[in-house]
Amino acid sequence: MRSANLVLAIALVYVAVLFAVAYAGDRRARSGRLGWLQSPLVYTLSISVYCSSWTFYGAVGSAARSGLEFATIYLGPTLIFVGWWLLLRKLVRIGHLNGITSIADMISSRYGKSAPLAALVTLISVVVSMPYIALQLKAITTSFQVVGNAGPDPLAGLPIAGPDFRLGFWITVGLAIFSILFGTRNIDAKEQHPGVVAAIAFEAVVKLAALLVVGALVVWGIGGGPAAIFAHAPAELLHAPDAFGSRWITTTFLAAAAIVCLPREFHVIVVENSDERQQRTASWLFPLYLFLTCLFIVPIAIAGIAFLPAGSNPDMFVLTLPMWAGHDAVAMFAFLGGFSSATSMVIVSCIAISTMVSNHIVMPLALRLNWVRESVSGEIRGLLMSSRRISICVLLMLGFLYFRLSGSPGALASIGLIAFAGVAQFLPSLVGGLFWRHANVGGALVGLAAGAGLWAYTLLLPNFGFIVTPDVVESGLFGLAWLRPQALFGLNGMDPLVHSVFWSLGVNTFLFAAVSLAREPRPLERLQSTLFVDVFRAPADTASIVMRRTAPVQELSVLAQRILGEYEAREFFRQAAHAQNLAVDTPIADDAFITQLERKLAGSVGAASARALVSQVVTVETISLDELMKIADETQRIRAYSQELEEKSRQLGVAVERLKQLDSQKDEFLSQVSHEVRTPMASIRSFSEILRHTPDLQPEKAARFVRIINEESERLTRLLDSTLDLNMLERGEAPVDVTLIDPEVALDNSIHVCQGLVATTNVRLSSGERVAGVAVRANADRIAQVFINLISNAIKYNTSPQPQVQITSRIHDGTYEVFISDNGPGIRPEERERIFSKFVRGWAHTQTGASGAGLGLTISWQILRHLGGTLTLAENSDSGACFRVALPVSVR
Amino acid sequence: MKSPPTSGRLRDAAALLPVLGVALLMPPVIRIFAADVEFAGLPLIVIYVFGVWLGLVVAAALLARRL
């Protein structure tokens, strides 16, 4: 039993419930118990204001006309939300830190708080939202008439009499009242509306539930299961040849752009956000909401085509299918769902755009034209409040007029996409501003203006024939064919939407980049750029570090009272004074305080107006570019510093390794020295004990023992001398007087000394080829020490039956070389590496009985090192060892 | 839940998830699934689009919990 009156009654009850929810939400927020109002679930549901009546009714219409394309409108936002870490997180963080009130405020703040830019964004938003709001009004009115049985053929979804504008008008009035009541109750520091959020979250549940109920009814109640429904699908619907071409990409892109650029979406995502936790949940919950919303769209569209009379309006299938099936309750629920989706969109859009209009158009005009009297407390506040209320009314009336004039504009989906393409013009400035340091206000203004102009010409005009004559679309402006809106510059054969997006966004992006590059940014732009691009890195007080301002605190106080109202301004000043540890209620107007106050005012009037207001009071202002550069270079510096640390730690690692090695060498050395000392000590002790305890020892024996003790003591002394010598050489403390000497003289002396050793053996010591007249810088004694050591080793350890030692010298490549070779057992290959180390006896395997401390070669090696020469073991041919002493020849 | 060694990789994964989504849902990949094939009475393309969609939701939920 549907009748217009019953429908009206139900709608009014529903509206009353909405008012109650909004009122309860507001009351809760006022008493400070935000609780569930700030839950991630409510936040997510409020974002679903994205799904307007275009979704509720239009998605099915779109699916019936062009298959899966409707899904792109929801896939775009899904991609943005699952990638929240990249874009949304940064957007929301900046919004919080800068007290951003709208998308216009965001863009203008980024570009040096530019007032013209804010006004341009606001203007574009108003133009875009007019047809969009008209679309919602049309959807509510039509659905009301359809479900209320007005018109002879309600099932067709097209009341013959046309839309009932009287009804439309009253709906408009109702929406205006709601928006004003809950959207402009207070001018807050943060532009948040808990009551509205509660109401739209409630509506979000209603619209999703309604769509799911209708979907379930269609699939299982009417269609007999999913497979049965899809069996009815026209072949062309899901398998159109060009379904996944440029239009698929374009609509996905536009939807992705719209989820951040639509003023109402920006409002619920950024401005109404209270913490990052909400975003974390919304990153998957909102895509899930969209997924569920879309789940039954295709089946409903197929069922509508299959079961409803030919020529029925696909945009009303959601409503007419339950009616056709005789489920009046479901149809009523569907009507409420559609009503919810349309009203929530209109309300949030009105609030967001009226805030922009009042902050970025009315306020700058009022300041310029001196509409507000000086020093009247709350004057500006009152102006803002009334301008917001008036702009809500004007906006809705414009929407209504649009709806009235255009009669029945095209399909819901096409109007929606026109709006999307319009707001997508914000994208280059918005995203470019978040990630590109050099983007500046010139680029943003020029790009935005050109993009919006092209969008209006190529997409808006051709779709609204009541504004221009059709022949402009047919043959171009002034009859110029290359100016045809849908084939600009002769670009033919493209889908009109793709064509428009290509030109408008292409030119927009190009000009944005080109003008940004061509122009040097002003200091304030640079500061804002750093604050936005480096929001996660720059210190929180960057603005007050860089900006130096002075202002009389009295005038600041007056200014604050004009905007915030007397009570809140006092409270703000009192808290600031408290934070500065002052006993009085008036804070010192330092840089930090002025920045804090400007930010607070920006929360009410937007960044551009707040700056203009504060600038009126400020007497001196400088922006320190040096400080700014420092902060901008912070990242760079941190990176450089960490590299430096890495290098240092690597060096430390190397040093530690070396120290460990040296430590173990020292331990080894000590244990070897002890070992070397122990053997002679043991014999000295045992022989001296025998002498002490055996008084009647034979004199010859006693004399032999004393001789052994004496020999062992000498050996001990030699060992200790060598150790000390080596120690001093290693530490570079050995006093070596270096003079110009003839090394051949030292060599001859050494050979002479060693002749004594030879006398007791049968070793043949011979000199080979020798040079003459050489001079090297060295110490004669030390050099002789080396030669004697090498020659005596060669003699002592020679086990050959016919032992020979040969000494030769020569000059080779400016180096004086002495070779001392023998025909003894030689050095075993495995010993060659460490022959010059301490206590290594290269001839230990020779069993000659001759013993040394194992320090001689080490000492010789050290001596030569000190003199700038080398001691090496030459690669000898067959048998024996050959040592090579090399010293650089000195020029006389 | 936050463990320093993995959070860097998780962050990268969170940043790359939409890229994966774009690759799967845009031509040419999506054209592979546009063939006129049915599974249990449902067109393949419908199953594919909604399947990828649900997959993205699940992946985002898992990431959001651990990020």
PDB file of N, CA and C in Angstrom, chain A residues 68 70-72 74-75 78-86 89 226-227 230-231 235 238-239 241 244-246 248-249 252 280-281 283-285 287-288 290-291 294-296 298, chain B residues 2 11 14-19 21-22 25-27 30-31 34-38 40-46 49-51 53-54 56-58 60-67:
ATOM      1  N   LEU A  68      31.018  -3.655 -16.654  1.00  0.00           N
ATOM      2  CA  LEU A  68      31.838  -3.541 -15.444  1.00  0.00           C
ATOM      3  C   LEU A  68      32.434  -2.151 -15.225  1.00  0.00           C
ATOM      4  N   PHE A  70      31.364   0.517 -14.203  1.00  0.00           N
ATOM      5  CA  PHE A  70      30.976   1.156 -12.936  1.00  0.00           C
ATOM      6  C   PHE A  70      31.981   0.836 -11.826  1.00  0.00           C
ATOM      7  N   ALA A  71      32.581  -0.370 -11.901  1.00  0.00           N
ATOM      8  CA  ALA A  71      33.476  -0.809 -10.816  1.00  0.00           C
ATOM      9  C   ALA A  71      34.706   0.093 -10.698  1.00  0.00           C
ATOM     10  N   THR A  72      35.127   0.710 -11.813  1.00  0.00           N
ATOM     11  CA  THR A  72      36.332   1.550 -11.752  1.00  0.00           C
ATOM     12  C   THR A  72      36.153   2.695 -10.759  1.00  0.00           C
ATOM     13  N   TYR A  74      34.960   2.604  -8.003  1.00  0.00           N
ATOM     14  CA  TYR A  74      35.231   2.152  -6.641  1.00  0.00           C
ATOM     15  C   TYR A  74      36.606   1.498  -6.540  1.00  0.00           C
ATOM     16  N   LEU A  75      37.134   1.069  -7.685  1.00  0.00           N
ATOM     17  CA  LEU A  75      38.481   0.490  -7.665  1.00  0.00           C
ATOM     18  C   LEU A  75      39.536   1.592  -7.462  1.00  0.00           C
ATOM     19  N   THR A  78      39.797   2.343  -3.909  1.00  0.00           N
ATOM     20  CA  THR A  78      40.377   1.168  -3.248  1.00  0.00           C
ATOM     21  C   THR A  78      41.900   1.216  -3.343  1.00  0.00           C
ATOM     22  N   LEU A  79      42.393   1.535  -4.541  1.00  0.00           N
ATOM     23  CA  LEU A  79      43.850   1.587  -4.726  1.00  0.00           C
ATOM     24  C   LEU A  79      44.468   2.676  -3.858  1.00  0.00           C
ATOM     25  N   ILE A  80      43.807   3.832  -3.775  1.00  0.00           N
ATOM     26  CA  ILE A  80      44.346   4.915  -2.949  1.00  0.00           C
ATOM     27  C   ILE A  80      44.358   4.511  -1.478  1.00  0.00           C
ATOM     28  N   PHE A  81      43.306   3.827  -1.038  1.00  0.00           N
ATOM     29  CA  PHE A  81      43.236   3.486   0.390  1.00  0.00           C
ATOM     30  C   PHE A  81      44.187   2.368   0.768  1.00  0.00           C
ATOM     31  N   VAL A  82      44.312   1.335  -0.083  1.00  0.00           N
ATOM     32  CA  VAL A  82      45.263   0.288   0.291  1.00  0.00           C
ATOM     33  C   VAL A  82      46.689   0.830   0.238  1.00  0.00           C
ATOM     34  N   GLY A  83      46.880   1.930  -0.500  1.00  0.00           N
ATOM     35  CA  GLY A  83      48.192   2.579  -0.518  1.00  0.00           C
ATOM     36  C   GLY A  83      48.226   3.800   0.387  1.00  0.00           C
ATOM     37  N   TRP A  84      47.464   3.796   1.473  1.00  0.00           N
ATOM     38  CA  TRP A  84      47.339   4.976   2.361  1.00  0.00           C
ATOM     39  C   TRP A  84      48.691   5.446   2.860  1.00  0.00           C
ATOM     40  N   TRP A  85      49.625   4.482   2.994  1.00  0.00           N
ATOM     41  CA  TRP A  85      50.937   4.811   3.563  1.00  0.00           C
ATOM     42  C   TRP A  85      51.643   5.869   2.728  1.00  0.00           C
ATOM     43  N   LEU A  86      51.366   5.862   1.399  1.00  0.00           N
ATOM     44  CA  LEU A  86      52.047   6.784   0.500  1.00  0.00           C
ATOM     45  C   LEU A  86      51.463   8.191   0.542  1.00  0.00           C
ATOM     46  N   ARG A  89      48.377   9.217   4.379  1.00  0.00           N
ATOM     47  CA  ARG A  89      49.029   9.426   5.676  1.00  0.00           C
ATOM     48  C   ARG A  89      49.687  10.799   5.724  1.00  0.00           C
ATOM     49  N   PRO A 226      22.904 -16.884  -8.248  1.00  0.00           N
ATOM     50  CA  PRO A 226      23.802 -16.073  -9.083  1.00  0.00           C
ATOM     51  C   PRO A 226      23.928 -16.603 -10.510  1.00  0.00           C
ATOM     52  N   ALA A 227      24.078 -17.918 -10.638  1.00  0.00           N
ATOM     53  CA  ALA A 227      24.275 -18.488 -11.971  1.00  0.00           C
ATOM     54  C   ALA A 227      23.063 -18.200 -12.851  1.00  0.00           C
ATOM     55  N   PHE A 230      23.148 -14.573 -14.034  1.00  0.00           N
ATOM     56  CA  PHE A 230      24.142 -14.291 -15.077  1.00  0.00           C
ATOM     57  C   PHE A 230      23.767 -14.963 -16.396  1.00  0.00           C
ATOM     58  N   ALA A 231      22.923 -15.996 -16.315  1.00  0.00           N
ATOM     59  CA  ALA A 231      22.470 -16.635 -17.554  1.00  0.00           C
ATOM     60  C   ALA A 231      21.643 -15.650 -18.386  1.00  0.00           C
ATOM     61  N   ALA A 235      24.964 -10.738 -24.030  1.00  0.00           N
ATOM     62  CA  ALA A 235      26.349 -11.090 -24.365  1.00  0.00           C
ATOM     63  C   ALA A 235      27.257  -9.860 -24.384  1.00  0.00           C
ATOM     64  N   LEU A 238      28.965  -7.841 -20.570  1.00  0.00           N
ATOM     65  CA  LEU A 238      30.205  -8.070 -19.832  1.00  0.00           C
ATOM     66  C   LEU A 238      31.394  -8.325 -20.746  1.00  0.00           C
ATOM     67  N   HIS A 239      31.137  -8.466 -22.032  1.00  0.00           N
ATOM     68  CA  HIS A 239      32.244  -8.792 -22.918  1.00  0.00           C
ATOM     69  C   HIS A 239      32.328  -7.829 -24.083  1.00  0.00           C
ATOM     70  N   PRO A 241      33.906  -5.397 -26.635  1.00  0.00           N
ATOM     71  CA  PRO A 241      35.285  -5.520 -27.143  1.00  0.00           C
ATOM     72  C   PRO A 241      36.259  -4.496 -26.549  1.00  0.00           C
ATOM     73  N   PHE A 244      38.083  -2.721 -21.703  1.00  0.00           N
ATOM     74  CA  PHE A 244      39.257  -2.414 -20.873  1.00  0.00           C
ATOM     75  C   PHE A 244      40.269  -1.595 -21.656  1.00  0.00           C
ATOM     76  N   GLY A 245      39.799  -0.495 -22.180  1.00  0.00           N
ATOM     77  CA  GLY A 245      40.678   0.371 -22.958  1.00  0.00           C
ATOM     78  C   GLY A 245      40.953   1.662 -22.219  1.00  0.00           C
ATOM     79  N   SER A 246      41.076   2.735 -22.981  1.00  0.00           N
ATOM     80  CA  SER A 246      41.458   4.023 -22.385  1.00  0.00           C
ATOM     81  C   SER A 246      40.398   4.531 -21.412  1.00  0.00           C
ATOM     82  N   TRP A 248      38.484   2.749 -19.417  1.00  0.00           N
ATOM     83  CA  TRP A 248      38.647   2.007 -18.148  1.00  0.00           C
ATOM     84  C   TRP A 248      39.751   2.650 -17.313  1.00  0.00           C
ATOM     85  N   ILE A 249      40.885   2.937 -17.967  1.00  0.00           N
ATOM     86  CA  ILE A 249      42.007   3.560 -17.254  1.00  0.00           C
ATOM     87  C   ILE A 249      41.607   4.944 -16.758  1.00  0.00           C
ATOM     88  N   THR A 252      39.134   4.921 -13.780  1.00  0.00           N
ATOM     89  CA  THR A 252      39.814   4.488 -12.550  1.00  0.00           C
ATOM     90  C   THR A 252      40.669   5.628 -11.996  1.00  0.00           C
ATOM     91  N   ARG A 280      44.527   3.726   9.604  1.00  0.00           N
ATOM     92  CA  ARG A 280      45.028   2.363   9.536  1.00  0.00           C
ATOM     93  C   ARG A 280      43.872   1.394   9.267  1.00  0.00           C
ATOM     94  N   THR A 281      42.790   1.562  10.015  1.00  0.00           N
ATOM     95  CA  THR A 281      41.638   0.687   9.828  1.00  0.00           C
ATOM     96  C   THR A 281      40.928   0.979   8.512  1.00  0.00           C
ATOM     97  N   SER A 283      42.074   1.914   5.858  1.00  0.00           N
ATOM     98  CA  SER A 283      42.837   1.504   4.683  1.00  0.00           C
ATOM     99  C   SER A 283      42.317   0.195   4.109  1.00  0.00           C
ATOM    100  N   TRP A 284      41.732  -0.646   4.943  1.00  0.00           N
ATOM    101  CA  TRP A 284      41.148  -1.876   4.373  1.00  0.00           C
ATOM    102  C   TRP A 284      39.626  -1.902   4.530  1.00  0.00           C
ATOM    103  N   LEU A 285      39.133  -1.230   5.579  1.00  0.00           N
ATOM    104  CA  LEU A 285      37.687  -1.299   5.830  1.00  0.00           C
ATOM    105  C   LEU A 285      36.906  -0.524   4.773  1.00  0.00           C
ATOM    106  N   PRO A 287      37.843   0.068   1.534  1.00  0.00           N
ATOM    107  CA  PRO A 287      37.766  -0.774   0.332  1.00  0.00           C
ATOM    108  C   PRO A 287      36.776  -1.928   0.486  1.00  0.00           C
ATOM    109  N   LEU A 288      36.684  -2.477   1.702  1.00  0.00           N
ATOM    110  CA  LEU A 288      35.721  -3.564   1.919  1.00  0.00           C
ATOM    111  C   LEU A 288      34.287  -3.047   1.769  1.00  0.00           C
ATOM    112  N   LEU A 290      33.354  -0.568  -0.081  1.00  0.00           N
ATOM    113  CA  LEU A 290      33.114  -0.381  -1.515  1.00  0.00           C
ATOM    114  C   LEU A 290      32.859  -1.716  -2.196  1.00  0.00           C
ATOM    115  N   PHE A 291      33.631  -2.717  -1.787  1.00  0.00           N
ATOM    116  CA  PHE A 291      33.480  -4.054  -2.359  1.00  0.00           C
ATOM    117  C   PHE A 291      32.056  -4.567  -2.140  1.00  0.00           C
ATOM    118  N   CYS A 294      29.449  -2.850  -4.222  1.00  0.00           N
ATOM    119  CA  CYS A 294      29.432  -3.203  -5.644  1.00  0.00           C
ATOM    120  C   CYS A 294      29.023  -4.644  -5.904  1.00  0.00           C
ATOM    121  N   LEU A 295      28.987  -5.449  -4.838  1.00  0.00           N
ATOM    122  CA  LEU A 295      28.823  -6.891  -5.011  1.00  0.00           C
ATOM    123  C   LEU A 295      27.587  -7.244  -5.846  1.00  0.00           C
ATOM    124  N   PHE A 296      26.462  -6.568  -5.585  1.00  0.00           N
ATOM    125  CA  PHE A 296      25.218  -6.965  -6.247  1.00  0.00           C
ATOM    126  C   PHE A 296      24.831  -6.056  -7.410  1.00  0.00           C
ATOM    127  N   VAL A 298      26.013  -5.715 -10.537  1.00  0.00           N
ATOM    128  CA  VAL A 298      25.849  -6.379 -11.840  1.00  0.00           C
ATOM    129  C   VAL A 298      24.598  -7.258 -11.850  1.00  0.00           C
TER     130      VAL A 298
ATOM    131  N   LYS B   2      55.452  -4.028  16.564  1.00  0.00           N
ATOM    132  CA  LYS B   2      56.463  -3.394  15.703  1.00  0.00           C
ATOM    133  C   LYS B   2      57.825  -4.006  15.949  1.00  0.00           C
ATOM    134  N   ARG B  11      56.824  -1.568   5.275  1.00  0.00           N
ATOM    135  CA  ARG B  11      56.494  -0.254   4.725  1.00  0.00           C
ATOM    136  C   ARG B  11      56.603  -0.277   3.202  1.00  0.00           C
ATOM    137  N   ALA B  14      53.675  -2.021   1.872  1.00  0.00           N
ATOM    138  CA  ALA B  14      52.491  -1.166   1.915  1.00  0.00           C
ATOM    139  C   ALA B  14      52.502  -0.176   0.759  1.00  0.00           C
ATOM    140  N   ALA B  15      53.695   0.300   0.400  1.00  0.00           N
ATOM    141  CA  ALA B  15      53.787   1.265  -0.691  1.00  0.00           C
ATOM    142  C   ALA B  15      53.607   0.580  -2.045  1.00  0.00           C
ATOM    143  N   LEU B  16      53.973  -0.691  -2.109  1.00  0.00           N
ATOM    144  CA  LEU B  16      53.908  -1.385  -3.404  1.00  0.00           C
ATOM    145  C   LEU B  16      52.550  -2.046  -3.654  1.00  0.00           C
ATOM    146  N   LEU B  17      51.753  -2.214  -2.605  1.00  0.00           N
ATOM    147  CA  LEU B  17      50.465  -2.889  -2.772  1.00  0.00           C
ATOM    148  C   LEU B  17      49.586  -2.211  -3.832  1.00  0.00           C
ATOM    149  N   PRO B  18      49.428  -0.869  -3.790  1.00  0.00           N
ATOM    150  CA  PRO B  18      48.610  -0.245  -4.842  1.00  0.00           C
ATOM    151  C   PRO B  18      49.208  -0.434  -6.233  1.00  0.00           C
ATOM    152  N   VAL B  19      50.527  -0.498  -6.312  1.00  0.00           N
ATOM    153  CA  VAL B  19      51.160  -0.716  -7.623  1.00  0.00           C
ATOM    154  C   VAL B  19      50.746  -2.082  -8.175  1.00  0.00           C
ATOM    155  N   GLY B  21      48.055  -3.634  -7.353  1.00  0.00           N
ATOM    156  CA  GLY B  21      46.639  -3.501  -7.700  1.00  0.00           C
ATOM    157  C   GLY B  21      46.460  -2.901  -9.078  1.00  0.00           C
ATOM    158  N   VAL B  22      47.203  -1.840  -9.358  1.00  0.00           N
ATOM    159  CA  VAL B  22      47.108  -1.189 -10.666  1.00  0.00           C
ATOM    160  C   VAL B  22      47.503  -2.169 -11.764  1.00  0.00           C
ATOM    161  N   LEU B  25      44.696  -4.725 -12.314  1.00  0.00           N
ATOM    162  CA  LEU B  25      43.368  -4.260 -12.714  1.00  0.00           C
ATOM    163  C   LEU B  25      43.370  -3.445 -14.002  1.00  0.00           C
ATOM    164  N   MET B  26      44.558  -3.132 -14.505  1.00  0.00           N
ATOM    165  CA  MET B  26      44.629  -2.324 -15.726  1.00  0.00           C
ATOM    166  C   MET B  26      45.006  -3.219 -16.904  1.00  0.00           C
ATOM    167  N   PRO B  27      44.668  -2.759 -18.134  1.00  0.00           N
ATOM    168  CA  PRO B  27      45.172  -3.487 -19.281  1.00  0.00           C
ATOM    169  C   PRO B  27      46.694  -3.425 -19.272  1.00  0.00           C
ATOM    170  N   ILE B  30      44.361  -7.298 -17.296  1.00  0.00           N
ATOM    171  CA  ILE B  30      42.932  -7.579 -17.120  1.00  0.00           C
ATOM    172  C   ILE B  30      42.318  -8.167 -18.389  1.00  0.00           C
ATOM    173  N   ARG B  31      42.917  -7.852 -19.542  1.00  0.00           N
ATOM    174  CA  ARG B  31      42.364  -8.368 -20.805  1.00  0.00           C
ATOM    175  C   ARG B  31      42.461  -9.891 -20.875  1.00  0.00           C
ATOM    176  N   ALA B  34      39.342 -11.251 -19.604  1.00  0.00           N
ATOM    177  CA  ALA B  34      38.106 -10.768 -20.208  1.00  0.00           C
ATOM    178  C   ALA B  34      37.513 -11.799 -21.163  1.00  0.00           C
ATOM    179  N   ALA B  35      38.143 -12.965 -21.252  1.00  0.00           N
ATOM    180  CA  ALA B  35      37.654 -13.994 -22.174  1.00  0.00           C
ATOM    181  C   ALA B  35      36.254 -14.455 -21.762  1.00  0.00           C
ATOM    182  N   ASP B  36      35.509 -14.909 -22.743  1.00  0.00           N
ATOM    183  CA  ASP B  36      34.127 -15.318 -22.480  1.00  0.00           C
ATOM    184  C   ASP B  36      34.118 -16.730 -21.894  1.00  0.00           C
ATOM    185  N   VAL B  37      34.529 -16.840 -20.648  1.00  0.00           N
ATOM    186  CA  VAL B  37      34.600 -18.146 -19.974  1.00  0.00           C
ATOM    187  C   VAL B  37      33.767 -18.040 -18.707  1.00  0.00           C
ATOM    188  N   GLU B  38      33.154 -19.141 -18.310  1.00  0.00           N
ATOM    189  CA  GLU B  38      32.335 -19.108 -17.094  1.00  0.00           C
ATOM    190  C   GLU B  38      32.787 -20.166 -16.105  1.00  0.00           C
ATOM    191  N   ALA B  40      31.112 -21.987 -12.757  1.00  0.00           N
ATOM    192  CA  ALA B  40      29.905 -22.151 -11.942  1.00  0.00           C
ATOM    193  C   ALA B  40      28.850 -21.109 -12.317  1.00  0.00           C
ATOM    194  N   GLY B  41      28.749 -20.836 -13.595  1.00  0.00           N
ATOM    195  CA  GLY B  41      27.720 -19.914 -14.063  1.00  0.00           C
ATOM    196  C   GLY B  41      28.107 -18.456 -13.965  1.00  0.00           C
ATOM    197  N   LEU B  42      29.289 -18.149 -13.366  1.00  0.00           N
ATOM    198  CA  LEU B  42      29.698 -16.748 -13.246  1.00  0.00           C
ATOM    199  C   LEU B  42      30.784 -16.449 -14.277  1.00  0.00           C
ATOM    200  N   PRO B  43      30.682 -15.301 -14.934  1.00  0.00           N
ATOM    201  CA  PRO B  43      31.708 -14.951 -15.925  1.00  0.00           C
ATOM    202  C   PRO B  43      33.070 -14.800 -15.238  1.00  0.00           C
ATOM    203  N   LEU B  44      34.119 -15.244 -15.917  1.00  0.00           N
ATOM    204  CA  LEU B  44      35.475 -15.199 -15.353  1.00  0.00           C
ATOM    205  C   LEU B  44      35.858 -13.781 -14.960  1.00  0.00           C
ATOM    206  N   ILE B  45      35.517 -12.800 -15.818  1.00  0.00           N
ATOM    207  CA  ILE B  45      35.952 -11.425 -15.559  1.00  0.00           C
ATOM    208  C   ILE B  45      35.350 -10.892 -14.257  1.00  0.00           C
ATOM    209  N   VAL B  46      34.110 -11.270 -13.965  1.00  0.00           N
ATOM    210  CA  VAL B  46      33.469 -10.821 -12.717  1.00  0.00           C
ATOM    211  C   VAL B  46      34.202 -11.445 -11.525  1.00  0.00           C
ATOM    212  N   VAL B  49      37.755  -9.647 -11.218  1.00  0.00           N
ATOM    213  CA  VAL B  49      37.762  -8.277 -10.673  1.00  0.00           C
ATOM    214  C   VAL B  49      37.433  -8.291  -9.182  1.00  0.00           C
ATOM    215  N   PHE B  50      36.398  -9.030  -8.816  1.00  0.00           N
ATOM    216  CA  PHE B  50      36.018  -9.030  -7.403  1.00  0.00           C
ATOM    217  C   PHE B  50      37.016  -9.826  -6.560  1.00  0.00           C
ATOM    218  N   GLY B  51      37.631 -10.833  -7.174  1.00  0.00           N
ATOM    219  CA  GLY B  51      38.650 -11.600  -6.455  1.00  0.00           C
ATOM    220  C   GLY B  51      39.871 -10.749  -6.135  1.00  0.00           C
ATOM    221  N   TRP B  53      39.959  -7.575  -5.982  1.00  0.00           N
ATOM    222  CA  TRP B  53      39.485  -6.551  -5.033  1.00  0.00           C
ATOM    223  C   TRP B  53      39.561  -7.079  -3.596  1.00  0.00           C
ATOM    224  N   LEU B  54      38.983  -8.275  -3.402  1.00  0.00           N
ATOM    225  CA  LEU B  54      38.981  -8.862  -2.067  1.00  0.00           C
ATOM    226  C   LEU B  54      40.416  -9.156  -1.607  1.00  0.00           C
ATOM    227  N   LEU B  56      43.068  -7.484  -2.397  1.00  0.00           N
ATOM    228  CA  LEU B  56      43.671  -6.208  -1.964  1.00  0.00           C
ATOM    229  C   LEU B  56      43.200  -5.851  -0.555  1.00  0.00           C
ATOM    230  N   VAL B  57      41.915  -6.064  -0.292  1.00  0.00           N
ATOM    231  CA  VAL B  57      41.371  -5.744   1.032  1.00  0.00           C
ATOM    232  C   VAL B  57      42.078  -6.588   2.095  1.00  0.00           C
ATOM    233  N   VAL B  58      42.204  -7.881   1.828  1.00  0.00           N
ATOM    234  CA  VAL B  58      42.819  -8.776   2.812  1.00  0.00           C
ATOM    235  C   VAL B  58      44.289  -8.395   3.033  1.00  0.00           C
ATOM    236  N   ALA B  60      45.701  -5.490   2.533  1.00  0.00           N
ATOM    237  CA  ALA B  60      45.771  -4.207   3.244  1.00  0.00           C
ATOM    238  C   ALA B  60      45.471  -4.399   4.720  1.00  0.00           C
ATOM    239  N   ALA B  61      44.520  -5.285   5.019  1.00  0.00           N
ATOM    240  CA  ALA B  61      44.174  -5.530   6.426  1.00  0.00           C
ATOM    241  C   ALA B  61      45.352  -6.158   7.163  1.00  0.00           C
ATOM    242  N   LEU B  62      45.995  -7.139   6.520  1.00  0.00           N
ATOM    243  CA  LEU B  62      47.146  -7.788   7.159  1.00  0.00           C
ATOM    244  C   LEU B  62      48.271  -6.782   7.380  1.00  0.00           C
ATOM    245  N   LEU B  63      48.513  -5.950   6.366  1.00  0.00           N
ATOM    246  CA  LEU B  63      49.585  -4.951   6.486  1.00  0.00           C
ATOM    247  C   LEU B  63      49.263  -3.931   7.569  1.00  0.00           C
ATOM    248  N   ALA B  64      48.013  -3.470   7.591  1.00  0.00           N
ATOM    249  CA  ALA B  64      47.620  -2.427   8.545  1.00  0.00           C
ATOM    250  C   ALA B  64      47.784  -2.917   9.976  1.00  0.00           C
ATOM    251  N   ARG B  65      47.553  -4.220  10.186  1.00  0.00           N
ATOM    252  CA  ARG B  65      47.704  -4.763  11.544  1.00  0.00           C
ATOM    253  C   ARG B  65      49.149  -4.729  12.004  1.00  0.00           C
ATOM    254  N   ARG B  66      50.063  -4.956  11.069  1.00  0.00           N
ATOM    255  CA  ARG B  66      51.463  -5.113  11.474  1.00  0.00           C
ATOM    256  C   ARG B  66      52.295  -3.852  11.265  1.00  0.00           C
ATOM    257  N   LEU B  67      51.754  -2.895  10.510  1.00  0.00           N
ATOM    258  CA  LEU B  67      52.539  -1.705  10.156  1.00  0.00           C
ATOM    259  C   LEU B  67      52.718  -0.787  11.353  1.00  0.00           C
TER     260      LEU B  67
END
